[in-house]
Coordinates of C-alpha atoms in Angstrom, one line a residue:
Chain A
M1 CA -2.9 24.1 -16.1
P2 CA -6.6 24.7 -16.1
G3 CA -8.6 21.5 -16.4
H4 CA -10.6 22.3 -19.4
L5 CA -7.5 22.1 -21.6
Y6 CA -7.0 18.5 -20.4
I7 CA -10.7 17.7 -21.2
L8 CA -10.1 19.2 -24.7
V9 CA -7.1 17.0 -25.2
S10 CA -9.2 14.0 -24.0
L11 CA -12.0 14.9 -26.4
A12 CA -9.6 15.2 -29.3
L13 CA -8.0 11.9 -28.4
F14 CA -11.4 10.2 -28.3
F15 CA -12.2 11.7 -31.7
I16 CA -8.9 10.4 -33.2
G17 CA -9.6 7.0 -31.8
T18 CA -13.2 6.9 -33.1
T19 CA -11.9 8.0 -36.5
G20 CA -9.5 5.1 -36.5
V21 CA -12.2 2.6 -35.5
L22 CA -14.4 3.8 -38.3
L23 CA -11.9 4.2 -41.1
R24 CA -9.4 1.4 -40.7
R25 CA -10.0 -2.1 -42.1
N26 CA -7.3 -4.0 -40.3
A27 CA -8.6 -5.5 -37.1
L28 CA -5.3 -4.8 -35.3
F29 CA -5.6 -1.1 -36.0
V30 CA -9.1 -1.1 -34.8
L31 CA -8.0 -2.6 -31.5
M32 CA -5.3 0.0 -31.2
S33 CA -7.8 2.8 -31.8
V34 CA -10.0 1.3 -29.1
E35 CA -7.0 1.5 -26.7
L36 CA -6.7 5.2 -27.6
Q37 CA -10.4 5.8 -26.8
L38 CA -10.0 4.1 -23.4
G39 CA -6.9 6.2 -22.7
A40 CA -9.0 9.3 -23.5
G41 CA -11.6 8.2 -21.0
S42 CA -9.0 7.7 -18.3
L43 CA -7.6 11.1 -18.9
A44 CA -11.0 12.7 -18.5
L45 CA -11.5 10.7 -15.3
L46 CA -8.2 11.9 -13.8
T47 CA -8.8 15.5 -14.8
F48 CA -12.2 15.6 -13.0
A49 CA -10.7 13.7 -10.0
R50 CA -8.1 16.5 -9.7
G51 CA -10.8 19.2 -10.1
L52 CA -13.0 17.7 -7.5
G53 CA -10.2 16.8 -5.1
D54 CA -11.4 13.2 -5.0
Q55 CA -9.3 10.1 -5.5
K56 CA -12.1 7.8 -6.6
G57 CA -11.5 8.8 -10.2
H58 CA -8.0 7.3 -9.8
V59 CA -9.5 4.0 -8.7
V60 CA -11.9 4.0 -11.7
A61 CA -9.1 4.8 -14.1
F62 CA -7.2 1.8 -12.5
F63 CA -10.2 -0.4 -13.3
V64 CA -10.3 1.0 -16.9
M65 CA -6.7 -0.1 -17.2
A66 CA -7.4 -3.6 -16.1
L67 CA -10.4 -3.7 -18.4
A68 CA -8.2 -2.6 -21.3
A69 CA -5.8 -5.4 -20.6
A70 CA -8.6 -8.0 -20.6
E71 CA -10.1 -6.5 -23.8
A72 CA -6.7 -6.6 -25.5
A73 CA -6.1 -10.2 -24.5
V74 CA -9.5 -11.4 -25.7
G75 CA -9.6 -9.2 -28.8
L76 CA -6.2 -10.2 -30.0
A77 CA -7.0 -13.9 -29.4
I78 CA -10.1 -13.5 -31.5
V79 CA -8.1 -11.8 -34.3
V80 CA -5.5 -14.5 -34.2
S81 CA -8.2 -17.2 -34.3
V82 CA -10.0 -15.6 -37.2
Y83 CA -6.7 -15.2 -39.1
R84 CA -6.1 -18.9 -38.6
T85 CA -9.3 -20.0 -40.2
R86 CA -9.8 -17.2 -42.8
R87 CA -6.2 -16.1 -43.6
Q88 CA -7.3 -12.5 -43.4
I89 CA -8.1 -9.9 -40.7
D90 CA -9.8 -7.5 -43.0
L91 CA -13.0 -6.5 -41.2
D92 CA -14.9 -6.0 -44.5
G93 CA -14.1 -9.5 -45.6
I94 CA -15.3 -11.1 -42.4
N95 CA -19.0 -10.8 -42.7
E96 CA -20.4 -14.2 -42.0
L97 CA -20.6 -16.3 -38.9
R98 CA -20.6 -19.6 -40.7
N99 CA -17.3 -21.4 -40.6
Chain B
M1 CA -10.6 27.7 -6.1
N2 CA -8.4 30.5 -7.3
Y3 CA -6.5 29.2 -10.3
V4 CA -6.8 32.6 -11.9
L5 CA -4.8 34.2 -9.1
A6 CA -2.3 31.3 -8.7
G7 CA -1.8 30.5 -12.3
P8 CA 0.4 27.8 -13.8
S9 CA 4.1 28.6 -14.1
L10 CA 5.9 28.7 -17.3
L11 CA 7.4 25.3 -16.8
D12 CA 3.9 23.9 -16.3
K13 CA 2.7 25.4 -19.6
I14 CA 5.7 24.1 -21.5
A15 CA 5.2 20.6 -20.0
F16 CA 1.5 20.6 -20.9
V17 CA 2.0 21.8 -24.4
V18 CA 4.8 19.3 -25.1
L19 CA 2.9 16.4 -23.6
A20 CA -0.5 17.2 -25.1
G21 CA 1.1 17.8 -28.5
S22 CA 2.9 14.5 -28.4
V23 CA -0.2 12.6 -27.3
L24 CA -2.2 13.9 -30.1
G25 CA 0.6 13.7 -32.7
F26 CA 1.4 10.1 -31.8
A27 CA -2.3 9.2 -31.8
L28 CA -2.6 10.6 -35.3
L29 CA 0.4 8.7 -36.4
T30 CA -1.1 5.5 -34.9
I31 CA -4.2 5.6 -37.0
T32 CA -2.5 6.8 -40.2
R33 CA 0.5 4.4 -40.5
K34 CA 0.4 1.6 -43.0
G35 CA 2.7 -0.8 -41.2
A36 CA 1.5 -2.3 -37.9
V37 CA 4.9 -2.0 -36.2
A38 CA 5.2 1.7 -36.9
A39 CA 1.7 2.2 -35.6
L40 CA 2.5 0.2 -32.5
M41 CA 5.6 2.3 -31.8
A42 CA 3.6 5.5 -32.2
L43 CA 1.0 4.1 -29.8
I44 CA 3.7 3.4 -27.2
G45 CA 4.8 7.0 -27.6
A46 CA 1.2 8.2 -27.1
F47 CA 0.8 6.2 -24.0
C48 CA 4.1 7.4 -22.5
A49 CA 3.2 11.0 -23.2
M50 CA -0.2 10.3 -21.6
A51 CA 1.6 9.0 -18.5
G52 CA 3.3 12.4 -18.4
L53 CA -0.1 14.2 -18.6
Y54 CA -1.3 12.0 -15.7
A55 CA 1.8 13.0 -13.7
T56 CA 1.0 16.7 -14.3
L57 CA -2.4 16.0 -12.8
S58 CA -0.5 14.7 -9.8
A59 CA -1.8 11.1 -10.4
H60 CA 1.6 9.6 -9.9
F61 CA 0.4 6.1 -9.2
L62 CA -1.6 6.0 -12.4
A63 CA 1.2 7.5 -14.3
V64 CA 3.6 4.7 -13.3
L65 CA 0.8 2.1 -14.0
Q66 CA 0.2 3.6 -17.4
V67 CA 3.8 3.0 -18.4
L68 CA 4.0 -0.4 -16.8
V69 CA 0.6 -1.8 -18.0
Y70 CA -0.2 0.1 -21.1
A71 CA 3.1 0.9 -22.7
G72 CA 4.6 -2.3 -21.3
A73 CA 2.3 -5.3 -21.0
I74 CA -0.5 -4.5 -23.4
M75 CA 1.9 -3.4 -26.1
V76 CA 3.9 -6.6 -25.7
L77 CA 0.7 -8.4 -26.4
F78 CA 0.1 -6.4 -29.5
I79 CA 3.6 -6.9 -30.7
F80 CA 3.2 -10.7 -30.4
A81 CA -0.1 -10.5 -32.4
V82 CA 1.7 -8.4 -35.1
M83 CA 4.4 -11.0 -35.2
I84 CA 1.8 -13.8 -35.8
L85 CA -0.2 -11.9 -38.5
N86 CA 2.2 -9.5 -40.1
R87 CA 0.8 -8.5 -43.4
D88 CA 1.0 -5.3 -45.3
E89 CA -2.4 -4.1 -46.5
E90 CA -2.7 -2.4 -49.8
H91 CA -5.6 -0.1 -48.9
P92 CA -5.5 0.8 -45.3
I93 CA -8.5 3.1 -45.5
A94 CA -11.6 1.3 -46.6
L95 CA -12.9 2.5 -50.0
R96 CA -16.1 0.4 -50.0
G97 CA -18.8 2.0 -48.0
L98 CA -16.7 5.2 -47.7
F99 CA -19.8 7.4 -47.7
V100 CA -21.2 5.7 -44.6
R101 CA -17.9 5.8 -42.9
A102 CA -17.4 9.5 -43.7
A103 CA -20.9 10.2 -42.3
G104 CA -19.8 8.4 -39.1
V105 CA -16.7 10.5 -38.9
L106 CA -18.6 13.7 -39.5
A107 CA -21.1 12.7 -36.8
T108 CA -18.3 12.1 -34.4
G109 CA -16.7 15.3 -35.3
Y110 CA -19.9 17.2 -34.7
L111 CA -20.1 15.5 -31.3
F112 CA -16.5 16.6 -30.6
Y113 CA -17.3 20.1 -31.6
R114 CA -20.4 20.4 -29.4
L115 CA -18.6 18.9 -26.4
A116 CA -15.6 21.1 -26.9
W117 CA -17.8 24.1 -27.2
L118 CA -19.5 23.2 -24.0
V119 CA -16.3 22.6 -22.1
V120 CA -14.8 25.9 -23.3
R121 CA -18.0 27.8 -22.3
E122 CA -18.1 26.2 -18.8
R123 CA -14.4 26.6 -18.2
R124 CA -14.8 28.8 -15.2
T125 CA -16.6 26.2 -13.1
D126 CA -15.0 24.6 -10.1
V127 CA -14.8 21.2 -11.7
F128 CA -12.1 22.3 -14.1
S129 CA -10.0 24.2 -11.5
T130 CA -6.8 22.4 -11.0
A131 CA -5.6 24.6 -8.1
I132 CA -2.0 24.7 -7.2
T133 CA -2.7 23.5 -3.6
L134 CA -3.5 19.8 -3.5
P135 CA -6.6 18.7 -1.6
I136 CA -4.5 16.4 0.6
P137 CA -0.7 16.3 0.6
E138 CA -0.5 12.6 -0.4
Y139 CA -3.0 13.0 -3.2
G140 CA -2.6 10.4 -5.9
N141 CA 0.4 8.5 -4.6
V142 CA 0.5 4.7 -4.1
A143 CA -0.4 4.6 -0.4
S144 CA -3.4 6.9 -0.7
V145 CA -4.9 5.3 -3.8
G146 CA -4.1 1.8 -2.6
R147 CA -5.9 2.5 0.7
L148 CA -9.0 3.5 -1.1
L149 CA -8.7 0.5 -3.4
F150 CA -8.6 -1.9 -0.5
S151 CA -11.3 -0.3 1.6
D152 CA -14.1 1.2 -0.5
F153 CA -13.4 -0.6 -3.7
L154 CA -12.5 -4.0 -2.4
F155 CA -15.4 -5.8 -4.1
P156 CA -14.8 -4.2 -7.6
F157 CA -11.1 -4.9 -7.2
E158 CA -11.7 -8.6 -6.6
A159 CA -14.3 -8.7 -9.4
I160 CA -11.8 -7.2 -11.8
S161 CA -9.2 -9.8 -10.8
L162 CA -11.8 -12.5 -11.6
L163 CA -12.4 -10.7 -15.0
L164 CA -8.7 -10.8 -15.8
L165 CA -8.5 -14.5 -15.0
V166 CA -11.5 -15.2 -17.3
A167 CA -9.9 -13.1 -20.0
V168 CA -6.6 -15.0 -19.7
V169 CA -8.4 -18.4 -19.9
A170 CA -10.5 -17.1 -22.9
G171 CA -7.4 -15.9 -24.6
V172 CA -5.6 -19.2 -24.3
L173 CA -8.7 -21.1 -25.5
L174 CA -9.3 -18.8 -28.5
A175 CA -5.7 -18.5 -29.7
R176 CA -4.9 -22.2 -29.3
P177 CA -4.4 -24.0 -32.6
P178 CA -7.5 -26.1 -33.4
R179 CA -7.3 -29.7 -32.5
P180 CA -7.7 -31.9 -35.6
A181 CA -9.9 -34.8 -34.4
R182 CA -12.6 -34.0 -31.9
S183 CA -16.0 -35.1 -33.3
S184 CA -18.0 -33.4 -30.6
Q185 CA -16.5 -29.9 -31.3
S186 CA -17.4 -28.5 -34.6
T187 CA -16.5 -24.9 -33.9
D188 CA -12.8 -25.5 -34.4
G189 CA -11.6 -24.3 -37.7
G190 CA -10.5 -27.5 -39.3
G191 CA -11.9 -27.5 -42.8
A192 CA -11.8 -24.6 -45.1
T193 CA -15.1 -23.5 -46.6

């Protein structure tokens, strides 16, 4: 398939992810939407790697995957920690740094 | 690059339409579900379909890794988090500050529209040509990508392993239950405000 269709899918996926980040209040859903955005970036990387005939895009997509794992681990740990002290993970309710 | 002459076969088209449709459909389900478990299952479906898209781009190593790492490991992490803090929310979409959020979504939509327009206008350039003939025969398989990973990208590879170690330690430290009596540490959430 021509590559611009893949890029269009990637753009649409990034738009969906951004909408989720902006509209959802639950921190878990925001993290899931961030994962969607990272996946959209990986898809664009692989498409351009295919178009250019270069495998370096694959390596960068691999690094994005490892980065997403690290981000999910730290992000979910922060959410669990906040839930333990606040009894809520509503992002509108968490608006002060003071414990 | 002559993808106009050697066009995609009918099977390629069907596979692309099915996979792209399921990626976008599952992604929409993910951000619209009320329950966290349903959203997670939709996210797993989106990632599996995305692995299929990677495979049609002949990125076979990344397709397998997508299923293993994303749809496997990261989703297990999410499922454990949902298990700890499983609460149904009454209003999944924020009502307060809706105007600002709608403005943000509109701005993102405008960005999407402009980028999509640009991509469609420039669709004849060589960057977008996924020709039938692969640049090298072993393009995208484990040996080829792994050789690149351990030669040109050895330092970033080691750096990312260090990053993963730091993330694991940080996750353990953050998610550990707060210890009750440590006078030197006041950041632990002992007393409620």
